[in-house]
CSV table of C-alpha atoms in Angstrom, one decimal:
chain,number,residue,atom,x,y,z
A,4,UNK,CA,-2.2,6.4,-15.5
A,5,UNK,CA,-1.9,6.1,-19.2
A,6,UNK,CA,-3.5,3.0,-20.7
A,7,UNK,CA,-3.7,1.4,-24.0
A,8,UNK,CA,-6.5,-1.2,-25.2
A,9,UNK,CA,-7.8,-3.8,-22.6
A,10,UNK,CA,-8.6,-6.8,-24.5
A,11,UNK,CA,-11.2,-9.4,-22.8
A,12,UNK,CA,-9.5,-12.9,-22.2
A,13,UNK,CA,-11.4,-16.2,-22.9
A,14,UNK,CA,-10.2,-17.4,-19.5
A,15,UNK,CA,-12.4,-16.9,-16.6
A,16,UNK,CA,-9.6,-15.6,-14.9
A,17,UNK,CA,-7.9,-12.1,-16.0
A,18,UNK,CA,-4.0,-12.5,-16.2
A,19,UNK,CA,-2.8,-9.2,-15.2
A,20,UNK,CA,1.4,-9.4,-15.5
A,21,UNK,CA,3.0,-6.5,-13.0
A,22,UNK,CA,6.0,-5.5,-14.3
A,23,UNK,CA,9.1,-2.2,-13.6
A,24,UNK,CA,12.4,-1.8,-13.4
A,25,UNK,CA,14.5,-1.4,-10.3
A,26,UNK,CA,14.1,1.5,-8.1
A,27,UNK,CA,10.0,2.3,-9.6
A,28,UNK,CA,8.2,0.9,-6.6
A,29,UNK,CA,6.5,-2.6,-8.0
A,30,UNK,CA,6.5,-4.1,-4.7
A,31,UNK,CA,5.0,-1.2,-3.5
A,32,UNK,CA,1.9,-1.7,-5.8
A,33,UNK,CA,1.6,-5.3,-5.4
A,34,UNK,CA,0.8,-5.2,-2.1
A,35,UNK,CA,-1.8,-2.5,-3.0
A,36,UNK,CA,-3.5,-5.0,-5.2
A,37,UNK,CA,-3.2,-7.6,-2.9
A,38,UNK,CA,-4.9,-5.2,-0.1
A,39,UNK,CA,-8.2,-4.7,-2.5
A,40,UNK,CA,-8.1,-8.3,-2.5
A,41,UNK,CA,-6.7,-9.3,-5.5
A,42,UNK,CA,-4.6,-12.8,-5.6
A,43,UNK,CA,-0.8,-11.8,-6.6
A,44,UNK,CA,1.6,-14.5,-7.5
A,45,UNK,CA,5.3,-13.5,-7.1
A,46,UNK,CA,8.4,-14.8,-9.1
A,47,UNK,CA,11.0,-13.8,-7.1
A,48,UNK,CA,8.9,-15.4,-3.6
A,49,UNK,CA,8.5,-18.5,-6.1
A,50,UNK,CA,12.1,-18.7,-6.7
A,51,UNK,CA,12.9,-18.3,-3.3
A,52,UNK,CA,10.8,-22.0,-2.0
A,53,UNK,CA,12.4,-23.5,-5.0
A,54,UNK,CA,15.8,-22.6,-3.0
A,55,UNK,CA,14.9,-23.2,0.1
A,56,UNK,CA,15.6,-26.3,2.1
A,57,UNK,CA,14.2,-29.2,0.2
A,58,UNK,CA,12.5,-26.8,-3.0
A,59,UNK,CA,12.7,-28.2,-6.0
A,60,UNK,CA,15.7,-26.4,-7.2
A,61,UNK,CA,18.0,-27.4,-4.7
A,62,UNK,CA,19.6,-30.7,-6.1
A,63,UNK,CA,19.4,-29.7,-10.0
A,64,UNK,CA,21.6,-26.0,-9.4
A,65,UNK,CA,23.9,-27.8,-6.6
A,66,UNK,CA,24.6,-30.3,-9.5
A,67,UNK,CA,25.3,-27.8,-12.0
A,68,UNK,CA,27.0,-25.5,-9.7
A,69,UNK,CA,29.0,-27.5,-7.4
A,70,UNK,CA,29.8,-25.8,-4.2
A,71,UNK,CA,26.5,-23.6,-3.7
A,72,UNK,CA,24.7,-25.6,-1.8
A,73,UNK,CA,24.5,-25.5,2.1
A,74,UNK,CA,22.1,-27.1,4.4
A,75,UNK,CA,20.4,-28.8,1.4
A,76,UNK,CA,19.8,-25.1,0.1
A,77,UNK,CA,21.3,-22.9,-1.9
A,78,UNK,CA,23.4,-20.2,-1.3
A,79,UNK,CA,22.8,-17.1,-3.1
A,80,UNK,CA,26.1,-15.4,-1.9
A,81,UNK,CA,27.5,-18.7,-3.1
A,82,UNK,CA,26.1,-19.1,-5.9
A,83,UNK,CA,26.5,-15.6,-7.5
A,84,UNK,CA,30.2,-15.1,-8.1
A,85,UNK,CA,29.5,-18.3,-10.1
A,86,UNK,CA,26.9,-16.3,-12.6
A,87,UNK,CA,27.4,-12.5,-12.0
A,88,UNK,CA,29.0,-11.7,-15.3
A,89,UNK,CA,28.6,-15.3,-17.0
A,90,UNK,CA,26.4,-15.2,-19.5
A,91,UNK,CA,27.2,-18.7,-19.9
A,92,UNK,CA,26.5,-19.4,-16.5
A,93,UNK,CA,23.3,-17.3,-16.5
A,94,UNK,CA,21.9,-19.0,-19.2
A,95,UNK,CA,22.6,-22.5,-17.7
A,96,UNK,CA,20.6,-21.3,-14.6
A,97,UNK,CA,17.7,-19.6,-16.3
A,98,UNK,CA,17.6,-23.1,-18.5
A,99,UNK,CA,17.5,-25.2,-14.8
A,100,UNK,CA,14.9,-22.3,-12.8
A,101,UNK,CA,12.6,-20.7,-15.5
A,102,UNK,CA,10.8,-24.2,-16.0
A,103,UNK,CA,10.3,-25.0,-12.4
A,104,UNK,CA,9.3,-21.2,-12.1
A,105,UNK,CA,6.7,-22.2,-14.9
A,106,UNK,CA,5.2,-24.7,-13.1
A,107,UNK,CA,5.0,-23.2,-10.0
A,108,UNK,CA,3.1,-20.3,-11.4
A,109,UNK,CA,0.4,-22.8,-13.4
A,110,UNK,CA,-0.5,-24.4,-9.8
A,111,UNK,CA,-1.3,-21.0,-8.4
A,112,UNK,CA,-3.4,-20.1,-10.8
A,113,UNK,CA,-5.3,-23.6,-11.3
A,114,UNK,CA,-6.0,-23.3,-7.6
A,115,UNK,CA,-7.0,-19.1,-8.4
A,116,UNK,CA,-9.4,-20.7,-11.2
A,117,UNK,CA,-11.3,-22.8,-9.4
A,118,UNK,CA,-12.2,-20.3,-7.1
A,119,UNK,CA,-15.4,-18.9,-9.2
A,120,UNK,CA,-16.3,-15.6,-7.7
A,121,UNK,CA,-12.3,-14.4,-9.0
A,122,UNK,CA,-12.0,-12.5,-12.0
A,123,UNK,CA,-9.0,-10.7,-11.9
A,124,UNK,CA,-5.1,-12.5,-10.5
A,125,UNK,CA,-1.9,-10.2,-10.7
A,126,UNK,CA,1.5,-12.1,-11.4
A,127,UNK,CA,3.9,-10.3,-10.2
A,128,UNK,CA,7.2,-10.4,-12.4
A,129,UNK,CA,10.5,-8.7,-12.6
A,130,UNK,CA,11.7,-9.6,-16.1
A,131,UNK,CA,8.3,-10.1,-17.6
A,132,UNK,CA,9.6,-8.8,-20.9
A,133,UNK,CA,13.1,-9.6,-20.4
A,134,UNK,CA,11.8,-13.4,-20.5
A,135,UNK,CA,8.7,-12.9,-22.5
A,136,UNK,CA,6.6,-13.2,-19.9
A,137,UNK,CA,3.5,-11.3,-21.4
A,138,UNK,CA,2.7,-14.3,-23.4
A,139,UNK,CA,1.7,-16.3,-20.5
A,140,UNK,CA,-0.8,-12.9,-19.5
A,141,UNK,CA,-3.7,-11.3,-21.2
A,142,UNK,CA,-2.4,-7.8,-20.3
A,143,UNK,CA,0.5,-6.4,-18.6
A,144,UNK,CA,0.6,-3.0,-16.3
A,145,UNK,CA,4.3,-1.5,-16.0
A,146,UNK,CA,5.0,0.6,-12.4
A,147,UNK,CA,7.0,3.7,-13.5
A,148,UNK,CA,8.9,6.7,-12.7
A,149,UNK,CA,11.2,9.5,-13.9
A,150,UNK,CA,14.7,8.4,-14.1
A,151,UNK,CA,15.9,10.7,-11.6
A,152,UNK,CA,12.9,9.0,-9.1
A,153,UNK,CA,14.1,5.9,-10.3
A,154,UNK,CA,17.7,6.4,-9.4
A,155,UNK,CA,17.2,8.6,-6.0
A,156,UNK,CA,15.1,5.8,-4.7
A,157,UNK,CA,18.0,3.2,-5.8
A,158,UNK,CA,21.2,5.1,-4.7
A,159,UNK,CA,19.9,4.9,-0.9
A,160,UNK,CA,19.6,1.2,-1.0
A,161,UNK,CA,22.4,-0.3,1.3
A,162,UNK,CA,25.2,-0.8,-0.5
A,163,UNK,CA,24.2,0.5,-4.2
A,164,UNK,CA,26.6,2.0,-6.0
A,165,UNK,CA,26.4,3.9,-9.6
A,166,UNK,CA,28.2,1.1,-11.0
A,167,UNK,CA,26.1,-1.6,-9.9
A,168,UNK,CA,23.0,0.4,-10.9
A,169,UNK,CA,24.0,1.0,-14.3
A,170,UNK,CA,24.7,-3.1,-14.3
A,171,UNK,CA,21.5,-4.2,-13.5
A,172,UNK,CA,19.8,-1.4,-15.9
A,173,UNK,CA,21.6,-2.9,-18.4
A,174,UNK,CA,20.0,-6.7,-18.2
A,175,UNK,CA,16.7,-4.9,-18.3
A,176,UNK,CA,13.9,-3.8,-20.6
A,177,UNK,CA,14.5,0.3,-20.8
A,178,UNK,CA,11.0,1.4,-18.9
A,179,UNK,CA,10.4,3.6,-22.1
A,180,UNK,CA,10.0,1.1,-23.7
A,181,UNK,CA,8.2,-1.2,-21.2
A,182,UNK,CA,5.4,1.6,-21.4
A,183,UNK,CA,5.3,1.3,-24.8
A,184,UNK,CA,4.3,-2.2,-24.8
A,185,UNK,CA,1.7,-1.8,-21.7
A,186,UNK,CA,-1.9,-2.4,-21.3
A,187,UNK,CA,-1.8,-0.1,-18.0
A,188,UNK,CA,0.9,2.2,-16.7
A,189,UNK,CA,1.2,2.7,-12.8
A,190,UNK,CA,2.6,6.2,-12.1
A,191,UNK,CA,4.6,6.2,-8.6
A,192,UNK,CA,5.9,9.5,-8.8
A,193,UNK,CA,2.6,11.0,-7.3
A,194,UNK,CA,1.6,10.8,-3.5
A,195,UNK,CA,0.7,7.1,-2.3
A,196,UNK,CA,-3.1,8.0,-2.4
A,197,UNK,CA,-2.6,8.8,-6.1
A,198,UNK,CA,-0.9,5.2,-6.6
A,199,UNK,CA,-3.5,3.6,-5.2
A,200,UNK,CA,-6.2,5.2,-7.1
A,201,UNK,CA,-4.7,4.1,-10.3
A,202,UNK,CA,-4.4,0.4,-8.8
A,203,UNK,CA,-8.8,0.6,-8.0
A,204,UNK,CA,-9.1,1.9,-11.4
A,205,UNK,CA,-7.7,-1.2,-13.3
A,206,UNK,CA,-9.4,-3.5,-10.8
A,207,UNK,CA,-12.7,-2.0,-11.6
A,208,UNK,CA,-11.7,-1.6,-15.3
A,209,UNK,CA,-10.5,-5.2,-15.0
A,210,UNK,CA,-13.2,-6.8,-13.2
A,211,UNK,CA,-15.9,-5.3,-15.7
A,212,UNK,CA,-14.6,-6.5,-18.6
């Protein structure tokens, strides 16, 4: 685990932003923090409830993309032929989602901050640095892996092609460079047990601060 300065926040609750590309095993290690007991918050769960039946999305996308909507939810296999390869469609959603996303993420951690005995809260976000995210954290740990990790572990996804890996590496952050800009860096190259040990070490870092 390589780490860079780990700056004490003024908050009573540590921000901790989890961050990696595709294919380097972030969900992997948010469950591991979550095991140790640490609360995560997760961006792609909390877009997910604003989609669902009812969520808060629902009625602003359907109006801005007519026809993705079904059983007053919306239709991701719908909806994406209308933004895969739109950047003006992309934007429009990001414009319609990233705010309800926003709030979302400020009730969970209101309700985290008036727990007293809890130092330390992991948000979990794909595009942290693709959206800015680490201003809304007071340090950021990247999950990471050689390229040829990263793209073995992606390939035998269902479906996956080279093609469609090279698209979605190209909307994101290049992970050297997301290391570069991290607090912490998870290594998930190494056995699980190794993983985990680098997880306990920037709780304990974390929580002493």
């Amino acid at each position: 685990m390589a780490t860079q300065n780990v700056h004490k926040s003024n908050r009573a609750v540590y921000r901790l932003g989890l961050t990696g590309s595709i294919g380097m095993g972030k969900s992997t290690v948010a469950q591991m923090f979550v095991r140790r007991g640490i609360p995560l918050w997760d961006a792609d769960k909390a877009v997910q409830a604003l989609y669902s039946a009812g969520g808060g999305a629902v009625g602003l996308v359907g109006d801005a993309f007519p026809g993705c909507v079904v059983d007053n939810a919306v239709s991701r296999p719908l909806l994406a032929p209308l933004v895969v390869g739109n950047e003006e469609g992309i934007k429009k959603l990001e414009s319609i989602v990233h705010p309800l996303v926003t709030t979302h993420r400020q009730k969970f951690l209101q309700s985290i901050a008036e727990q007293a005995d809890q130092k330390l809260v992991v948000l979990d976000i794909p595009l942290l640095f693709e959206t800015h995210g680490e201003d809304q954290t007071d340090g950021v740990a990247v999950v990471s892996a050689p390229q040829e990790v990263q793209q073995a572990r992606v390939l035998a996804r269902p479906g996956m092609t080279p093609a469609k890996f090279q698209a979605i590496l190209k909307r994101q952050v290049p992970d050297e460079e997301k290391r570069q800009q991290a607090d912490f860096v998870i290594d998930t190259s190494v056995s699980l047990e190794d993983t985990q040990q680098q997880v306990a070490s920037i709780i304990s870092k974390l929580q002493q601060a």
